[in-house]
Amino acid sequence: MNANQDPFSLDGECALITGGGSGIGLAIARCMVEAGARVVLAGRREALLAEAVKTLGGAAGYVVHDVTRLEEAPHLVRQAENAAGAPVSILVNNAGIHLKKPAVETTEADFQAILTTHLCAAHALNRAVLPGMLKRNHGSILFIGSMASIFGIPLLTAYSAAKSGMLGMVRSLATEASGQGVRVNAIAPGWIETPMMRQALDGDPARRDKILSRTPAKTFGRPDDIGQAAVYLSSPAASFVTGVCLPVDGGASIGF
Ligand code: NDP
């Protein structure tokens, strides 16, 4: 970085964002484009992705992809690089599904589906992008964790296992890759206004009240709050930040 360069700029970077067609992923894409990056969104619903890309302008593209098809991760990376005309230098493991169920009702299939979407898919994609990043000595891998990565929330056994597991992956991978120019971090969003949060809280006013009562900022977050944090963690401003989980939560994780 030269002295005149904005340390928060993502000029020249190419970000692959899973689940980029909606909610937090789309906000990350918007903020990264504003910071100068090219972005490629991946998800299962083509109409959603096409609509999202229209709002992002010429620096954005998409690939229809189901992250649970683990063996297709290298193909996704190749398609993303073709769409962007550049190697992927930022990977955002954001795609996710929610499951709110008592532990005794959570079947093995439920549990496996959550682990596959959040953890196994992230591992497959990391493996697909890492060789190139390590060769170029440059890259940022971000995981989107959760408050369930940090503390116990009832009815979320499978989701909590996945989101807590992410933090172990972040720490381990950071120790392997950071010496070769690839930083690995997570963001733990608090409760952010998205379709997933509405699904999780609709019909559960008690949980909604509990969240707000323990959030010092007294409000839910906006997707852009996570988007800007993702820009920071992927930018030269964070060049000495690796292996961390940054809560972006209005203080929920330290509230009483
Ligand atoms: P959304 O439901 O809006 O977004 C989830 C995205 O993931 C969708 O775009 C969906 O696209 C994609 N997705 C799901 N499954 C797959 C799959 N198998 N393959 C590819 N894409 C997939 O929710 P959010 O934006 O809220 O969630 C984004 C991330 O943030 C998730 O990891 C979630 O756990 C996390 N999070 C959210 C919080 C919140 O309060 N909203 C709080 C903490 C964490 P499609 O269905 O088209 O594939």
PDB file of C-alpha atoms and ligand atoms in Angstrom:
ATOM      1  CA  MET A   1       0.000   0.000   0.000  1.00  0.00           C
ATOM      2  CA  ASN A   2       1.468   3.423  -0.880  1.00  0.00           C
ATOM      3  CA  ALA A   3       1.102   6.446   1.420  1.00  0.00           C
ATOM      4  CA  ASN A   4      -1.749   7.987  -0.626  1.00  0.00           C
ATOM      5  CA  GLN A   5      -3.886   4.874  -0.737  1.00  0.00           C
ATOM      6  CA  ASP A   6      -7.081   4.682   1.329  1.00  0.00           C
ATOM      7  CA  PRO A   7      -6.395   1.872   3.847  1.00  0.00           C
ATOM      8  CA  PHE A   8     -10.053   0.826   3.644  1.00  0.00           C
ATOM      9  CA  SER A   9     -10.023   0.512  -0.157  1.00  0.00           C
ATOM     10  CA  LEU A  10     -10.694  -2.851  -1.817  1.00  0.00           C
ATOM     11  CA  ASP A  11      -9.497  -1.619  -5.213  1.00  0.00           C
ATOM     12  CA  GLY A  12      -8.252  -4.540  -7.288  1.00  0.00           C
ATOM     13  CA  GLU A  13      -9.825  -7.182  -5.033  1.00  0.00           C
ATOM     14  CA  CYS A  14     -12.279  -9.843  -6.191  1.00  0.00           C
ATOM     15  CA  ALA A  15     -14.727 -11.202  -3.609  1.00  0.00           C
ATOM     16  CA  LEU A  16     -16.703 -14.432  -3.822  1.00  0.00           C
ATOM     17  CA  ILE A  17     -19.677 -14.150  -1.443  1.00  0.00           C
ATOM     18  CA  THR A  18     -21.828 -17.208  -0.780  1.00  0.00           C
ATOM     19  CA  GLY A  19     -25.456 -16.402  -0.026  1.00  0.00           C
ATOM     20  CA  GLY A  20     -24.807 -13.011  -1.638  1.00  0.00           C
ATOM     21  CA  GLY A  21     -28.298 -12.651  -3.089  1.00  0.00           C
ATOM     22  CA  SER A  22     -30.021 -11.517   0.099  1.00  0.00           C
ATOM     23  CA  GLY A  23     -29.687 -10.120   3.599  1.00  0.00           C
ATOM     24  CA  ILE A  24     -26.203  -9.903   5.063  1.00  0.00           C
ATOM     25  CA  GLY A  25     -24.449 -11.347   1.995  1.00  0.00           C
ATOM     26  CA  LEU A  26     -25.996  -8.752  -0.297  1.00  0.00           C
ATOM     27  CA  ALA A  27     -25.037  -5.956   2.101  1.00  0.00           C
ATOM     28  CA  ILE A  28     -21.453  -7.251   2.199  1.00  0.00           C
ATOM     29  CA  ALA A  29     -21.461  -7.232  -1.608  1.00  0.00           C
ATOM     30  CA  ARG A  30     -22.825  -3.660  -1.744  1.00  0.00           C
ATOM     31  CA  CYS A  31     -20.269  -2.358   0.749  1.00  0.00           C
ATOM     32  CA  MET A  32     -17.402  -4.174  -0.993  1.00  0.00           C
ATOM     33  CA  VAL A  33     -18.409  -2.762  -4.383  1.00  0.00           C
ATOM     34  CA  GLU A  34     -18.541   0.727  -2.839  1.00  0.00           C
ATOM     35  CA  ALA A  35     -15.017   0.085  -1.523  1.00  0.00           C
ATOM     36  CA  GLY A  36     -13.797  -0.746  -5.047  1.00  0.00           C
ATOM     37  CA  ALA A  37     -13.987  -4.550  -5.247  1.00  0.00           C
ATOM     38  CA  ARG A  38     -15.466  -6.758  -7.914  1.00  0.00           C
ATOM     39  CA  VAL A  39     -17.905  -9.247  -6.406  1.00  0.00           C
ATOM     40  CA  VAL A  40     -19.404 -12.563  -7.444  1.00  0.00           C
ATOM     41  CA  LEU A  41     -22.511 -13.749  -5.599  1.00  0.00           C
ATOM     42  CA  ALA A  42     -23.316 -17.449  -5.219  1.00  0.00           C
ATOM     43  CA  GLY A  43     -26.647 -18.968  -4.205  1.00  0.00           C
ATOM     44  CA  ARG A  44     -29.338 -21.376  -5.309  1.00  0.00           C
ATOM     45  CA  ARG A  45     -32.071 -18.965  -6.475  1.00  0.00           C
ATOM     46  CA  GLU A  46     -31.134 -17.477  -9.835  1.00  0.00           C
ATOM     47  CA  ALA A  47     -33.906 -14.857  -9.901  1.00  0.00           C
ATOM     48  CA  LEU A  48     -32.783 -13.499  -6.526  1.00  0.00           C
ATOM     49  CA  LEU A  49     -29.144 -13.341  -7.644  1.00  0.00           C
ATOM     50  CA  ALA A  50     -29.993 -11.643 -10.941  1.00  0.00           C
ATOM     51  CA  GLU A  51     -32.077  -9.034  -9.130  1.00  0.00           C
ATOM     52  CA  ALA A  52     -29.287  -8.467  -6.580  1.00  0.00           C
ATOM     53  CA  VAL A  53     -26.642  -8.018  -9.264  1.00  0.00           C
ATOM     54  CA  LYS A  54     -28.825  -5.407 -11.014  1.00  0.00           C
ATOM     55  CA  THR A  55     -28.691  -3.288  -7.857  1.00  0.00           C
ATOM     56  CA  LEU A  56     -24.891  -3.571  -7.652  1.00  0.00           C
ATOM     57  CA  GLY A  57     -23.905  -2.377 -11.144  1.00  0.00           C
ATOM     58  CA  GLY A  58     -21.110  -3.495 -13.465  1.00  0.00           C
ATOM     59  CA  ALA A  59     -18.690  -4.703 -10.790  1.00  0.00           C
ATOM     60  CA  ALA A  60     -20.929  -7.617  -9.823  1.00  0.00           C
ATOM     61  CA  GLY A  61     -21.744 -11.028 -11.268  1.00  0.00           C
ATOM     62  CA  TYR A  62     -23.303 -14.227 -10.015  1.00  0.00           C
ATOM     63  CA  VAL A  63     -23.042 -18.005 -10.216  1.00  0.00           C
ATOM     64  CA  VAL A  64     -25.965 -20.306  -9.391  1.00  0.00           C
ATOM     65  CA  HIS A  65     -24.515 -22.764  -6.918  1.00  0.00           C
ATOM     66  CA  ASP A  66     -25.564 -24.935  -3.992  1.00  0.00           C
ATOM     67  CA  VAL A  67     -22.766 -24.906  -1.402  1.00  0.00           C
ATOM     68  CA  THR A  68     -23.824 -28.310  -0.069  1.00  0.00           C
ATOM     69  CA  ARG A  69     -22.567 -29.849  -3.337  1.00  0.00           C
ATOM     70  CA  LEU A  70     -19.133 -29.969  -1.795  1.00  0.00           C
ATOM     71  CA  GLU A  71     -17.396 -31.606  -4.759  1.00  0.00           C
ATOM     72  CA  GLU A  72     -18.432 -28.659  -6.959  1.00  0.00           C
ATOM     73  CA  ALA A  73     -16.564 -26.046  -4.890  1.00  0.00           C
ATOM     74  CA  PRO A  74     -13.554 -25.873  -7.269  1.00  0.00           C
ATOM     75  CA  HIS A  75     -15.953 -25.452 -10.201  1.00  0.00           C
ATOM     76  CA  LEU A  76     -17.649 -22.526  -8.412  1.00  0.00           C
ATOM     77  CA  VAL A  77     -14.301 -20.819  -7.899  1.00  0.00           C
ATOM     78  CA  ARG A  78     -13.390 -21.269 -11.597  1.00  0.00           C
ATOM     79  CA  GLN A  79     -16.782 -19.895 -12.685  1.00  0.00           C
ATOM     80  CA  ALA A  80     -16.439 -16.940 -10.303  1.00  0.00           C
ATOM     81  CA  GLU A  81     -12.959 -16.150 -11.617  1.00  0.00           C
ATOM     82  CA  ASN A  82     -14.216 -16.337 -15.207  1.00  0.00           C
ATOM     83  CA  ALA A  83     -17.155 -14.066 -14.369  1.00  0.00           C
ATOM     84  CA  ALA A  84     -14.923 -11.518 -12.626  1.00  0.00           C
ATOM     85  CA  GLY A  85     -11.929 -11.857 -14.946  1.00  0.00           C
ATOM     86  CA  ALA A  86      -9.686 -12.011 -11.867  1.00  0.00           C
ATOM     87  CA  PRO A  87      -8.600 -14.488  -9.216  1.00  0.00           C
ATOM     88  CA  VAL A  88     -10.673 -14.649  -6.046  1.00  0.00           C
ATOM     89  CA  SER A  89      -8.790 -12.709  -3.350  1.00  0.00           C
ATOM     90  CA  ILE A  90     -11.623 -12.497  -0.791  1.00  0.00           C
ATOM     91  CA  LEU A  91     -13.883 -15.406   0.155  1.00  0.00           C
ATOM     92  CA  VAL A  92     -16.906 -14.732   2.364  1.00  0.00           C
ATOM     93  CA  ASN A  93     -18.415 -17.910   3.806  1.00  0.00           C
ATOM     94  CA  ASN A  94     -21.847 -16.412   4.470  1.00  0.00           C
ATOM     95  CA  ALA A  95     -24.454 -18.840   3.057  1.00  0.00           C
ATOM     96  CA  GLY A  96     -26.571 -20.194   5.871  1.00  0.00           C
ATOM     97  CA  ILE A  97     -29.807 -21.774   6.944  1.00  0.00           C
ATOM     98  CA  HIS A  98     -31.483 -21.539  10.320  1.00  0.00           C
ATOM     99  CA  LEU A  99     -32.993 -24.233  12.495  1.00  0.00           C
ATOM    100  CA  LYS A 100     -34.858 -23.512  15.710  1.00  0.00           C
ATOM    101  CA  LYS A 101     -35.905 -26.775  17.384  1.00  0.00           C
ATOM    102  CA  PRO A 102     -35.578 -28.469  20.763  1.00  0.00           C
ATOM    103  CA  ALA A 103     -32.523 -30.738  20.843  1.00  0.00           C
ATOM    104  CA  VAL A 104     -34.665 -33.877  21.251  1.00  0.00           C
ATOM    105  CA  GLU A 105     -36.585 -33.048  18.072  1.00  0.00           C
ATOM    106  CA  THR A 106     -33.462 -32.252  16.027  1.00  0.00           C
ATOM    107  CA  THR A 107     -32.934 -35.307  13.840  1.00  0.00           C
ATOM    108  CA  GLU A 108     -29.593 -36.579  12.589  1.00  0.00           C
ATOM    109  CA  ALA A 109     -30.608 -35.331   9.137  1.00  0.00           C
ATOM    110  CA  ASP A 110     -31.421 -31.851  10.506  1.00  0.00           C
ATOM    111  CA  PHE A 111     -28.100 -31.727  12.308  1.00  0.00           C
ATOM    112  CA  GLN A 112     -26.138 -32.916   9.286  1.00  0.00           C
ATOM    113  CA  ALA A 113     -27.843 -30.396   6.996  1.00  0.00           C
ATOM    114  CA  ILE A 114     -26.828 -27.519   9.237  1.00  0.00           C
ATOM    115  CA  LEU A 115     -23.235 -28.751   9.549  1.00  0.00           C
ATOM    116  CA  THR A 116     -22.963 -29.347   5.809  1.00  0.00           C
ATOM    117  CA  THR A 117     -24.243 -25.891   4.852  1.00  0.00           C
ATOM    118  CA  HIS A 118     -22.230 -23.907   7.376  1.00  0.00           C
ATOM    119  CA  LEU A 119     -19.075 -25.910   8.070  1.00  0.00           C
ATOM    120  CA  CYS A 120     -18.399 -28.522   5.393  1.00  0.00           C
ATOM    121  CA  ALA A 121     -19.236 -26.073   2.604  1.00  0.00           C
ATOM    122  CA  ALA A 122     -16.892 -23.456   4.063  1.00  0.00           C
ATOM    123  CA  HIS A 123     -14.119 -26.055   4.286  1.00  0.00           C
ATOM    124  CA  ALA A 124     -14.649 -27.130   0.678  1.00  0.00           C
ATOM    125  CA  LEU A 125     -14.527 -23.543  -0.533  1.00  0.00           C
ATOM    126  CA  ASN A 126     -11.494 -22.711   1.575  1.00  0.00           C
ATOM    127  CA  ARG A 127      -9.698 -25.659  -0.023  1.00  0.00           C
ATOM    128  CA  ALA A 128     -10.700 -24.422  -3.449  1.00  0.00           C
ATOM    129  CA  VAL A 129      -9.482 -20.821  -3.022  1.00  0.00           C
ATOM    130  CA  LEU A 130      -6.473 -21.337  -0.777  1.00  0.00           C
ATOM    131  CA  PRO A 131      -3.911 -22.712  -3.258  1.00  0.00           C
ATOM    132  CA  GLY A 132      -4.286 -19.607  -5.446  1.00  0.00           C
ATOM    133  CA  MET A 133      -4.279 -17.217  -2.494  1.00  0.00           C
ATOM    134  CA  LEU A 134      -1.174 -18.841  -0.998  1.00  0.00           C
ATOM    135  CA  LYS A 135       0.614 -18.781  -4.353  1.00  0.00           C
ATOM    136  CA  ARG A 136      -0.164 -15.077  -4.741  1.00  0.00           C
ATOM    137  CA  ASN A 137       0.665 -14.475  -1.074  1.00  0.00           C
ATOM    138  CA  HIS A 138      -2.550 -12.480  -0.759  1.00  0.00           C
ATOM    139  CA  GLY A 139      -6.052 -13.207   0.458  1.00  0.00           C
ATOM    140  CA  SER A 140      -8.784 -12.756   3.038  1.00  0.00           C
ATOM    141  CA  ILE A 141     -11.189 -15.458   4.165  1.00  0.00           C
ATOM    142  CA  LEU A 142     -14.154 -14.342   6.226  1.00  0.00           C
ATOM    143  CA  PHE A 143     -16.686 -16.460   8.071  1.00  0.00           C
ATOM    144  CA  ILE A 144     -20.069 -15.157   9.150  1.00  0.00           C
ATOM    145  CA  GLY A 145     -20.552 -16.558  12.639  1.00  0.00           C
ATOM    146  CA  SER A 146     -23.302 -15.653  15.075  1.00  0.00           C
ATOM    147  CA  MET A 147     -24.075 -14.843  18.686  1.00  0.00           C
ATOM    148  CA  ALA A 148     -24.557 -18.639  18.774  1.00  0.00           C
ATOM    149  CA  SER A 149     -20.774 -18.874  18.186  1.00  0.00           C
ATOM    150  CA  ILE A 150     -20.270 -17.191  21.541  1.00  0.00           C
ATOM    151  CA  PHE A 151     -23.028 -18.033  24.001  1.00  0.00           C
ATOM    152  CA  GLY A 152     -25.749 -20.579  24.672  1.00  0.00           C
ATOM    153  CA  ILE A 153     -29.121 -19.906  23.034  1.00  0.00           C
ATOM    154  CA  PRO A 154     -31.915 -22.424  23.582  1.00  0.00           C
ATOM    155  CA  LEU A 155     -33.327 -24.387  20.617  1.00  0.00           C
ATOM    156  CA  LEU A 156     -30.218 -23.914  18.499  1.00  0.00           C
ATOM    157  CA  THR A 157     -28.115 -27.033  19.176  1.00  0.00           C
ATOM    158  CA  ALA A 158     -27.255 -27.738  15.537  1.00  0.00           C
ATOM    159  CA  TYR A 159     -26.862 -24.090  14.506  1.00  0.00           C
ATOM    160  CA  SER A 160     -24.710 -23.389  17.587  1.00  0.00           C
ATOM    161  CA  ALA A 161     -22.497 -26.399  16.865  1.00  0.00           C
ATOM    162  CA  ALA A 162     -21.921 -25.124  13.334  1.00  0.00           C
ATOM    163  CA  LYS A 163     -21.353 -21.499  14.269  1.00  0.00           C
ATOM    164  CA  SER A 164     -19.042 -22.416  17.171  1.00  0.00           C
ATOM    165  CA  GLY A 165     -17.141 -24.830  14.930  1.00  0.00           C
ATOM    166  CA  MET A 166     -16.465 -21.956  12.560  1.00  0.00           C
ATOM    167  CA  LEU A 167     -14.392 -20.212  15.207  1.00  0.00           C
ATOM    168  CA  GLY A 168     -12.157 -23.272  15.583  1.00  0.00           C
ATOM    169  CA  MET A 169     -11.693 -23.315  11.801  1.00  0.00           C
ATOM    170  CA  VAL A 170     -10.834 -19.608  11.832  1.00  0.00           C
ATOM    171  CA  ARG A 171      -8.167 -20.030  14.512  1.00  0.00           C
ATOM    172  CA  SER A 172      -6.621 -23.142  12.988  1.00  0.00           C
ATOM    173  CA  LEU A 173      -6.596 -21.876   9.412  1.00  0.00           C
ATOM    174  CA  ALA A 174      -5.261 -18.487  10.528  1.00  0.00           C
ATOM    175  CA  THR A 175      -2.235 -20.209  12.064  1.00  0.00           C
ATOM    176  CA  GLU A 176      -1.627 -22.141   8.829  1.00  0.00           C
ATOM    177  CA  ALA A 177      -2.147 -19.385   6.295  1.00  0.00           C
ATOM    178  CA  SER A 178      -1.369 -15.991   7.850  1.00  0.00           C
ATOM    179  CA  GLY A 179       2.388 -16.345   7.379  1.00  0.00           C
ATOM    180  CA  GLN A 180       1.742 -16.632   3.649  1.00  0.00           C
ATOM    181  CA  GLY A 181      -0.360 -13.503   3.239  1.00  0.00           C
ATOM    182  CA  VAL A 182      -3.807 -15.011   3.793  1.00  0.00           C
ATOM    183  CA  ARG A 183      -5.749 -13.633   6.750  1.00  0.00           C
ATOM    184  CA  VAL A 184      -8.696 -15.553   8.203  1.00  0.00           C
ATOM    185  CA  ASN A 185     -11.334 -13.911  10.408  1.00  0.00           C
ATOM    186  CA  ALA A 186     -14.963 -14.120  11.459  1.00  0.00           C
ATOM    187  CA  ILE A 187     -17.725 -11.654  12.175  1.00  0.00           C
ATOM    188  CA  ALA A 188     -20.302 -12.554  14.806  1.00  0.00           C
ATOM    189  CA  PRO A 189     -23.380 -10.538  13.865  1.00  0.00           C
ATOM    190  CA  GLY A 190     -25.882  -9.722  16.559  1.00  0.00           C
ATOM    191  CA  TRP A 191     -29.530  -9.753  15.531  1.00  0.00           C
ATOM    192  CA  ILE A 192     -29.674  -8.166  12.081  1.00  0.00           C
ATOM    193  CA  GLU A 193     -32.868  -7.288  10.175  1.00  0.00           C
ATOM    194  CA  THR A 194     -32.918  -9.909   7.369  1.00  0.00           C
ATOM    195  CA  PRO A 195     -35.315 -12.563   6.044  1.00  0.00           C
ATOM    196  CA  MET A 196     -33.553 -15.130   8.274  1.00  0.00           C
ATOM    197  CA  MET A 197     -33.999 -13.060  11.414  1.00  0.00           C
ATOM    198  CA  ARG A 198     -37.676 -12.479  10.632  1.00  0.00           C
ATOM    199  CA  GLN A 199     -38.129 -16.245  10.190  1.00  0.00           C
ATOM    200  CA  ALA A 200     -36.396 -16.886  13.512  1.00  0.00           C
ATOM    201  CA  LEU A 201     -38.332 -14.272  15.496  1.00  0.00           C
ATOM    202  CA  ASP A 202     -41.769 -14.165  13.882  1.00  0.00           C
ATOM    203  CA  GLY A 203     -44.326 -15.421  16.340  1.00  0.00           C
ATOM    204  CA  ASP A 204     -41.852 -15.274  19.230  1.00  0.00           C
ATOM    205  CA  PRO A 205     -42.280 -11.828  20.820  1.00  0.00           C
ATOM    206  CA  ALA A 206     -40.737 -13.027  24.086  1.00  0.00           C
ATOM    207  CA  ARG A 207     -37.443 -13.816  22.370  1.00  0.00           C
ATOM    208  CA  ARG A 208     -37.576 -10.515  20.483  1.00  0.00           C
ATOM    209  CA  ASP A 209     -38.011  -8.611  23.768  1.00  0.00           C
ATOM    210  CA  LYS A 210     -35.252 -10.584  25.448  1.00  0.00           C
ATOM    211  CA  ILE A 211     -32.807  -9.764  22.651  1.00  0.00           C
ATOM    212  CA  LEU A 212     -33.546  -6.053  22.777  1.00  0.00           C
ATOM    213  CA  SER A 213     -33.437  -5.970  26.560  1.00  0.00           C
ATOM    214  CA  ARG A 214     -29.899  -7.378  26.613  1.00  0.00           C
ATOM    215  CA  THR A 215     -28.607  -5.300  23.681  1.00  0.00           C
ATOM    216  CA  PRO A 216     -27.048  -2.081  25.020  1.00  0.00           C
ATOM    217  CA  ALA A 217     -27.694  -0.293  21.677  1.00  0.00           C
ATOM    218  CA  LYS A 218     -31.448  -1.139  22.149  1.00  0.00           C
ATOM    219  CA  THR A 219     -31.972  -1.910  18.486  1.00  0.00           C
ATOM    220  CA  PHE A 220     -31.534  -4.653  15.889  1.00  0.00           C
ATOM    221  CA  GLY A 221     -28.648  -4.211  13.462  1.00  0.00           C
ATOM    222  CA  ARG A 222     -28.736  -3.376   9.759  1.00  0.00           C
ATOM    223  CA  PRO A 223     -27.145  -5.623   7.126  1.00  0.00           C
ATOM    224  CA  ASP A 224     -24.780  -2.759   6.207  1.00  0.00           C
ATOM    225  CA  ASP A 225     -23.346  -2.850   9.750  1.00  0.00           C
ATOM    226  CA  ILE A 226     -21.975  -6.271   8.841  1.00  0.00           C
ATOM    227  CA  GLY A 227     -21.060  -5.158   5.312  1.00  0.00           C
ATOM    228  CA  GLN A 228     -18.805  -2.373   6.565  1.00  0.00           C
ATOM    229  CA  ALA A 229     -17.135  -4.690   9.087  1.00  0.00           C
ATOM    230  CA  ALA A 230     -16.463  -7.153   6.265  1.00  0.00           C
ATOM    231  CA  VAL A 231     -14.858  -4.381   4.202  1.00  0.00           C
ATOM    232  CA  TYR A 232     -12.632  -3.431   7.123  1.00  0.00           C
ATOM    233  CA  LEU A 233     -11.523  -7.010   7.832  1.00  0.00           C
ATOM    234  CA  SER A 234     -10.689  -7.607   4.150  1.00  0.00           C
ATOM    235  CA  SER A 235      -8.886  -4.280   3.642  1.00  0.00           C
ATOM    236  CA  PRO A 236      -5.268  -3.195   4.200  1.00  0.00           C
ATOM    237  CA  ALA A 237      -6.532  -1.385   7.342  1.00  0.00           C
ATOM    238  CA  ALA A 238      -6.790  -4.836   8.951  1.00  0.00           C
ATOM    239  CA  SER A 239      -3.494  -6.171   7.605  1.00  0.00           C
ATOM    240  CA  PHE A 240      -2.357  -7.214  11.122  1.00  0.00           C
ATOM    241  CA  VAL A 241      -5.751  -8.680  12.099  1.00  0.00           C
ATOM    242  CA  THR A 242      -6.096 -12.424  11.722  1.00  0.00           C
ATOM    243  CA  GLY A 243      -7.688 -15.283  13.633  1.00  0.00           C
ATOM    244  CA  VAL A 244     -10.255 -13.065  15.353  1.00  0.00           C
ATOM    245  CA  CYS A 245     -14.016 -13.053  15.664  1.00  0.00           C
ATOM    246  CA  LEU A 246     -15.382  -9.505  15.626  1.00  0.00           C
ATOM    247  CA  PRO A 247     -18.801  -9.155  17.252  1.00  0.00           C
ATOM    248  CA  VAL A 248     -20.943  -6.567  15.438  1.00  0.00           C
ATOM    249  CA  ASP A 249     -23.886  -6.689  17.759  1.00  0.00           C
ATOM    250  CA  GLY A 250     -24.768  -3.387  19.425  1.00  0.00           C
ATOM    251  CA  GLY A 251     -23.094  -4.817  22.530  1.00  0.00           C
ATOM    252  CA  ALA A 252     -25.356  -7.882  22.794  1.00  0.00           C
ATOM    253  CA  SER A 253     -22.413 -10.154  23.602  1.00  0.00           C
ATOM    254  CA  ILE A 254     -21.362  -8.019  26.565  1.00  0.00           C
ATOM    255  CA  GLY A 255     -24.860  -6.928  27.667  1.00  0.00           C
ATOM    256  CA  PHE A 256     -26.509  -8.025  30.878  1.00  0.00           C
TER     257      PHE A 256
HETATM  258  P1  NDP B   1     -30.781 -14.866   4.463  1.00  0.00           P
HETATM  259  O1  NDP B   1     -31.733 -15.998   4.619  1.00  0.00           O
HETATM  260  O2  NDP B   1     -31.228 -13.578   3.894  1.00  0.00           O
HETATM  261  O3  NDP B   1     -29.515 -15.339   3.603  1.00  0.00           O
HETATM  262  C1  NDP B   1     -29.033 -16.623   3.551  1.00  0.00           C
HETATM  263  C2  NDP B   1     -28.414 -16.789   2.178  1.00  0.00           C
HETATM  264  O4  NDP B   1     -27.747 -18.048   2.103  1.00  0.00           O
HETATM  265  C3  NDP B   1     -29.463 -16.754   1.084  1.00  0.00           C
HETATM  266  O5  NDP B   1     -29.071 -15.836   0.084  1.00  0.00           O
HETATM  267  C4  NDP B   1     -29.485 -18.175   0.531  1.00  0.00           C
HETATM  268  O6  NDP B   1     -29.697 -18.171  -0.866  1.00  0.00           O
HETATM  269  C5  NDP B   1     -28.056 -18.643   0.876  1.00  0.00           C
HETATM  270  N1  NDP B   1     -27.992 -20.095   1.017  1.00  0.00           N
HETATM  271  C6  NDP B   1     -28.614 -20.885   1.933  1.00  0.00           C
HETATM  272  N2  NDP B   1     -28.335 -22.172   1.694  1.00  0.00           N
HETATM  273  C7  NDP B   1     -27.511 -22.208   0.607  1.00  0.00           C
HETATM  274  C8  NDP B   1     -26.917 -23.242  -0.145  1.00  0.00           C
HETATM  275  N3  NDP B   1     -27.078 -24.530   0.164  1.00  0.00           N
HETATM  276  N4  NDP B   1     -26.123 -22.906  -1.198  1.00  0.00           N
HETATM  277  C9  NDP B   1     -25.941 -21.614  -1.532  1.00  0.00           C
HETATM  278  N5  NDP B   1     -26.500 -20.580  -0.878  1.00  0.00           N
HETATM  279  C10 NDP B   1     -27.272 -20.884   0.182  1.00  0.00           C
HETATM  280  O7  NDP B   1     -30.164 -14.679   5.924  1.00  0.00           O
HETATM  281  P2  NDP B   1     -29.033 -13.725   6.517  1.00  0.00           P
HETATM  282  O8  NDP B   1     -28.559 -12.746   5.531  1.00  0.00           O
HETATM  283  O9  NDP B   1     -29.543 -13.280   7.825  1.00  0.00           O
HETATM  284  O10 NDP B   1     -27.891 -14.809   6.813  1.00  0.00           O
HETATM  285  C11 NDP B   1     -26.576 -14.737   6.256  1.00  0.00           C
HETATM  286  C12 NDP B   1     -25.600 -15.366   7.232  1.00  0.00           C
HETATM  287  O11 NDP B   1     -25.582 -14.600   8.433  1.00  0.00           O
HETATM  288  C13 NDP B   1     -25.964 -16.802   7.652  1.00  0.00           C
HETATM  289  O12 NDP B   1     -24.784 -17.581   7.733  1.00  0.00           O
HETATM  290  C14 NDP B   1     -26.564 -16.617   9.023  1.00  0.00           C
HETATM  291  O13 NDP B   1     -26.418 -17.767   9.802  1.00  0.00           O
HETATM  292  C15 NDP B   1     -25.738 -15.452   9.549  1.00  0.00           C
HETATM  293  N6  NDP B   1     -26.332 -14.704  10.641  1.00  0.00           N
HETATM  294  C16 NDP B   1     -27.490 -13.972  10.525  1.00  0.00           C
HETATM  295  C17 NDP B   1     -27.964 -13.227  11.595  1.00  0.00           C
HETATM  296  C18 NDP B   1     -29.180 -12.371  11.521  1.00  0.00           C
HETATM  297  O14 NDP B   1     -29.590 -11.829  12.556  1.00  0.00           O
HETATM  298  N7  NDP B   1     -29.794 -12.175  10.382  1.00  0.00           N
HETATM  299  C19 NDP B   1     -27.285 -13.243  12.885  1.00  0.00           C
HETATM  300  C20 NDP B   1     -26.095 -14.039  12.906  1.00  0.00           C
HETATM  301  C21 NDP B   1     -25.646 -14.733  11.825  1.00  0.00           C
HETATM  302  P3  NDP B   1     -30.496 -19.351  -1.624  1.00  0.00           P
HETATM  303  O15 NDP B   1     -31.610 -19.775  -0.715  1.00  0.00           O
HETATM  304  O16 NDP B   1     -30.949 -18.728  -2.903  1.00  0.00           O
HETATM  305  O17 NDP B   1     -29.481 -20.429  -1.859  1.00  0.00           O
END
